[in-house]
């Protein structure tokens, strides 16, 4: 097993040390929706808040995120909850705006091969969570991480979020091998995203627990106060009681592998 780098984020939290949970809605939809979700995930022990502002959607008619309108909402909720915030940067031109808002830049699955974006994030001075492309080889994913490092930023966190396979029963196939492989053969902390990895709410908790046992350094999960009304990815979002179930079961599983949840 290669030694894992720890990646320190601005709050002082070190990813790659104790187990972390990043949670929040797929998209920031309104101040109320984001505040309610942030307060809840914090109360259950999550350490990092997620929320998409710019969304890369397959259908151009689908909700594309609030875009710049989300900036003030994100700042407000970030300061009221005092939680570090991660959001996806979809275009190098957003990087300067994101500087005052995010603690971690997320690179989405669709941009794993966007080398211009990766190189620009090499100069961003903040951690980068690099999702695996849904058709990306593990080898290509690790080379994409090297683009960020080579451009000047060693603070890279990997995120397995499922790949496209011949299987159609689930949106993606969560690749548990990738978690174990990346932990063995790369120096980066590895986060598991069982929400996109399964695309099905009722599969998120079991796959999340399996990823923890396979060696993940943390989770990224989508949570929504009312998944049926979500503007994106509602079919894979946990509602509050399902998130609570995850946070109740997680410590027992972590204890069995001599790990612990990071303090919130
Ligand atoms: C997301 O995190 O909401 C997202 C769009 O993820 P991915 O890039 O893995 O599809
Ligand atoms: Mn999503």
Coordinates of C-alpha atoms and ligand atoms in Angstrom, one line a residue:
X1 CA 0.0 0.0 0.0
X2 CA 1.5 3.4 -1.0
X3 CA 1.5 5.9 1.8
X4 CA -1.4 8.4 1.4
X5 CA -0.7 12.1 1.3
X6 CA -2.9 14.1 3.6
X7 CA -4.5 17.1 2.0
X8 CA -5.2 20.0 4.3
X9 CA -8.1 22.2 3.6
X10 CA -8.5 25.8 4.8
X11 CA -10.5 24.7 7.9
X12 CA -7.5 22.7 9.1
X13 CA -9.2 19.4 8.3
X14 CA -6.9 16.8 6.8
X15 CA -8.3 14.6 4.1
X16 CA -6.5 11.2 4.1
X17 CA -6.3 11.1 7.9
X18 CA -9.6 10.4 9.6
X19 CA -12.7 9.4 7.5
X20 CA -14.6 12.4 6.1
X21 CA -18.1 12.9 4.8
X22 CA -18.9 15.5 2.2
X23 CA -22.7 15.9 1.8
X24 CA -25.3 18.2 0.3
X25 CA -27.6 18.6 -2.6
X26 CA -26.6 17.8 -6.2
X27 CA -27.5 21.5 -7.0
X28 CA -28.0 24.6 -4.9
X29 CA -31.6 25.4 -5.7
X30 CA -32.5 28.2 -3.1
X31 CA -31.3 29.7 0.1
X32 CA -33.8 27.7 2.1
X33 CA -33.1 24.4 0.5
X34 CA -29.3 24.8 0.9
X35 CA -29.5 26.2 4.5
X36 CA -31.8 23.4 5.6
X37 CA -29.6 20.7 4.1
X38 CA -26.4 22.2 5.4
X39 CA -27.7 22.5 8.9
X40 CA -28.9 18.9 8.9
X41 CA -25.8 17.3 7.5
X42 CA -23.7 19.3 10.0
X43 CA -25.9 18.2 12.9
X44 CA -25.3 14.5 11.9
X45 CA -21.5 14.9 11.8
X46 CA -20.6 15.7 8.1
X47 CA -17.4 17.7 7.8
X48 CA -17.8 19.2 4.3
X49 CA -20.7 20.8 2.5
X50 CA -21.3 20.1 -1.2
X51 CA -23.6 21.9 -3.6
X52 CA -23.4 22.3 -7.4
X53 CA -23.6 25.8 -8.8
X54 CA -22.8 25.0 -12.5
X55 CA -24.1 21.7 -13.7
X56 CA -23.0 19.8 -16.8
X57 CA -26.2 18.1 -17.8
X58 CA -26.6 15.7 -20.7
X59 CA -29.9 17.4 -21.8
X60 CA -29.5 21.1 -22.6
X61 CA -33.1 21.6 -21.5
X62 CA -32.3 20.3 -18.0
X63 CA -31.6 22.6 -15.1
X64 CA -28.1 23.9 -15.5
X65 CA -27.5 25.1 -12.0
X66 CA -28.1 28.6 -10.6
X67 CA -24.7 29.7 -11.9
X68 CA -23.5 33.0 -10.5
X69 CA -26.7 33.4 -8.6
X70 CA -25.6 30.6 -6.3
X71 CA -22.5 32.5 -5.3
X72 CA -24.1 34.6 -2.6
X73 CA -26.2 31.7 -1.3
X74 CA -23.1 29.5 -1.0
X75 CA -21.2 32.3 0.8
X76 CA -24.1 32.9 3.2
X77 CA -24.6 29.3 4.2
X78 CA -20.9 28.6 4.3
X79 CA -20.4 31.3 6.9
X80 CA -23.6 30.5 8.9
X81 CA -22.7 26.9 9.2
X82 CA -18.9 27.4 9.3
X83 CA -18.5 24.3 7.1
X84 CA -15.9 24.0 4.3
X85 CA -17.5 24.0 0.9
X86 CA -16.8 22.0 -2.3
X87 CA -18.3 22.8 -5.7
X88 CA -17.7 21.7 -9.3
X89 CA -15.8 24.1 -11.5
X90 CA -16.8 23.4 -15.1
X91 CA -14.8 26.0 -16.9
X92 CA -11.3 27.6 -16.3
X93 CA -13.0 31.0 -16.5
X94 CA -14.9 30.3 -13.2
X95 CA -11.7 29.8 -11.2
X96 CA -11.1 33.3 -10.0
X97 CA -14.8 33.7 -8.9
X98 CA -14.6 30.4 -7.0
X99 CA -11.6 31.5 -5.0
X100 CA -13.6 33.4 -2.4
X101 CA -16.3 30.7 -2.2
X102 CA -14.9 27.2 -2.3
X103 CA -12.4 25.4 0.0
X104 CA -12.0 22.5 -2.5
X105 CA -12.4 22.7 -6.3
X106 CA -14.4 19.7 -7.7
X107 CA -13.5 18.5 -11.2
X108 CA -16.5 16.5 -12.5
X109 CA -16.5 13.2 -14.3
X110 CA -17.1 14.9 -17.7
X111 CA -13.9 17.0 -17.3
X112 CA -11.4 14.4 -16.2
X113 CA -9.8 14.7 -19.6
X114 CA -10.0 18.5 -19.7
X115 CA -6.3 19.2 -19.5
X116 CA -6.6 22.9 -19.8
X117 CA -8.8 23.0 -16.7
X118 CA -6.5 20.6 -14.8
X119 CA -3.4 22.7 -15.7
X120 CA -5.2 25.9 -14.6
X121 CA -6.1 24.3 -11.3
X122 CA -2.5 23.5 -10.8
X123 CA -2.1 27.2 -10.0
X124 CA -5.3 27.5 -8.0
X125 CA -3.5 27.0 -4.6
X126 CA -6.5 25.1 -3.2
X127 CA -7.2 21.3 -3.1
X128 CA -8.7 19.7 -6.1
X129 CA -11.1 16.7 -5.9
X130 CA -10.8 14.9 -9.2
X131 CA -13.6 12.6 -10.2
X132 CA -13.0 9.7 -12.4
X133 CA -14.4 10.0 -15.9
X134 CA -17.3 7.7 -16.4
X135 CA -15.4 6.1 -19.2
X136 CA -11.9 6.7 -17.8
X137 CA -9.4 4.0 -17.1
X138 CA -7.9 4.1 -13.6
X139 CA -4.5 4.7 -15.3
X140 CA -5.9 7.8 -17.2
X141 CA -7.5 9.1 -13.9
X142 CA -4.1 8.9 -12.1
X143 CA -2.4 10.6 -15.1
X144 CA -5.0 13.4 -14.9
X145 CA -4.1 13.8 -11.3
X146 CA -0.5 14.2 -12.3
X147 CA -1.5 17.1 -14.6
X148 CA -2.6 19.0 -11.6
X149 CA 0.5 18.1 -9.6
X150 CA 2.9 18.9 -12.4
X151 CA 1.2 22.3 -12.8
X152 CA 2.1 23.1 -9.2
X153 CA -0.6 21.7 -7.0
X154 CA 0.0 18.6 -5.0
X155 CA -3.3 18.9 -3.1
X156 CA -5.2 16.3 -5.2
X157 CA -8.0 14.1 -3.8
X158 CA -9.4 11.3 -6.1
X159 CA -13.1 10.5 -6.3
X160 CA -14.5 7.2 -7.7
X161 CA -18.1 7.9 -8.9
X162 CA -18.9 4.9 -11.0
X163 CA -18.3 4.0 -14.6
X164 CA -20.3 3.1 -17.6
X165 CA -20.5 -0.7 -18.2
X166 CA -22.8 -3.0 -20.0
X167 CA -25.1 -3.1 -16.9
X168 CA -28.3 -1.1 -17.2
X169 CA -30.0 -1.9 -13.9
X170 CA -28.0 0.9 -12.3
X171 CA -27.1 4.4 -13.7
X172 CA -23.4 3.5 -13.3
X173 CA -21.3 0.6 -11.9
X174 CA -19.5 1.7 -8.8
X175 CA -16.0 0.4 -9.2
X176 CA -14.9 -0.8 -5.8
X177 CA -11.7 -2.1 -7.4
X178 CA -10.7 1.5 -8.2
X179 CA -10.8 2.4 -4.5
X180 CA -8.5 -0.4 -3.5
X181 CA -6.3 0.1 -6.6
X182 CA -5.9 3.8 -6.1
X183 CA -5.1 3.4 -2.4
X184 CA -2.4 0.8 -3.3
X185 CA -0.9 2.5 -6.3
X186 CA -1.3 6.3 -5.8
X187 CA -0.4 8.7 -3.0
X188 CA -3.7 10.6 -3.2
X189 CA -6.6 10.3 -0.7
X190 CA -9.6 8.6 -2.3
X191 CA -13.2 9.6 -1.8
X192 CA -16.2 7.4 -2.8
X193 CA -19.3 8.8 -4.4
X194 CA -22.0 6.1 -4.1
X195 CA -24.7 8.5 -5.2
X196 CA -23.5 8.8 -8.8
X197 CA -21.9 5.4 -8.5
X198 CA -25.3 3.7 -8.2
X199 CA -27.8 6.3 -9.3
X200 CA -30.3 4.9 -6.9
X201 CA -31.2 6.1 -3.4
X202 CA -31.7 2.7 -1.9
X203 CA -28.3 1.5 -2.9
X204 CA -26.3 4.4 -1.6
X205 CA -25.9 3.3 2.0
X206 CA -24.8 -0.2 1.4
X207 CA -22.3 0.8 -1.3
X208 CA -21.0 3.7 0.9
X209 CA -20.3 1.2 3.7
X210 CA -18.6 -1.2 1.3
X211 CA -16.4 1.7 -0.1
X212 CA -15.3 2.5 3.5
X213 CA -14.2 -1.1 4.1
X214 CA -12.4 -1.1 0.7
X215 CA -10.2 1.7 2.0
X216 CA -11.8 4.9 1.0
X217 CA -10.8 8.0 2.9
X218 CA -14.3 9.4 2.8
X219 CA -17.6 9.8 1.1
X220 CA -19.4 12.3 -1.1
X221 CA -23.1 11.8 -0.9
X222 CA -26.1 13.8 -2.3
X223 CA -28.7 14.8 0.3
X224 CA -31.9 16.7 -0.4
X225 CA -34.7 17.8 2.0
X226 CA -37.3 16.5 -0.6
X227 CA -35.6 14.3 -3.2
X228 CA -38.8 14.1 -5.3
X229 CA -38.7 17.8 -5.9
X230 CA -35.0 18.0 -6.6
X231 CA -34.0 19.9 -9.8
X232 CA -31.2 17.4 -10.5
X233 CA -30.4 13.8 -9.4
X234 CA -33.3 13.4 -7.0
X235 CA -33.5 9.7 -7.8
X236 CA -30.1 9.2 -6.1
X237 CA -30.4 11.7 -3.2
X238 CA -30.7 10.6 0.4
X239 CA -33.5 12.3 2.3
X240 CA -32.7 13.4 5.9
X241 CA -33.7 10.1 7.5
X242 CA -31.6 8.1 5.0
X243 CA -28.6 10.3 5.6
X244 CA -29.1 9.9 9.4
X245 CA -29.1 6.1 8.9
X246 CA -25.8 6.3 7.0
X247 CA -24.2 8.5 9.7
X248 CA -25.5 6.1 12.4
X249 CA -24.1 3.0 10.7
X250 CA -20.8 4.4 9.5
X251 CA -18.9 4.5 12.9
X252 CA -19.5 0.8 13.6
X253 CA -18.1 -0.1 10.2
X254 CA -15.1 2.2 10.5
X255 CA -14.3 0.8 14.0
X256 CA -14.1 -2.7 12.5
X257 CA -11.3 -1.5 10.3
X258 CA -9.5 0.6 12.9
X259 CA -10.7 3.9 11.5
X260 CA -12.8 6.7 12.8
X261 CA -14.9 9.5 11.5
X262 CA -13.1 12.9 11.6
X263 CA -14.5 15.3 14.2
X264 CA -17.0 17.8 12.7
Ligands
LIG1 C1 -22.1 16.0 -9.1 O1 -21.2 15.7 -8.2 O2 -23.2 16.4 -8.9 C2 -21.7 15.5 -10.5 C3 -22.2 16.2 -11.5 O3 -20.9 14.4 -10.5 P1 -20.2 13.7 -11.7 O4 -19.2 14.7 -12.3 O5 -19.5 12.5 -11.0 O6 -21.2 13.3 -12.7
LIG2 MN1 -25.4 15.1 -9.0

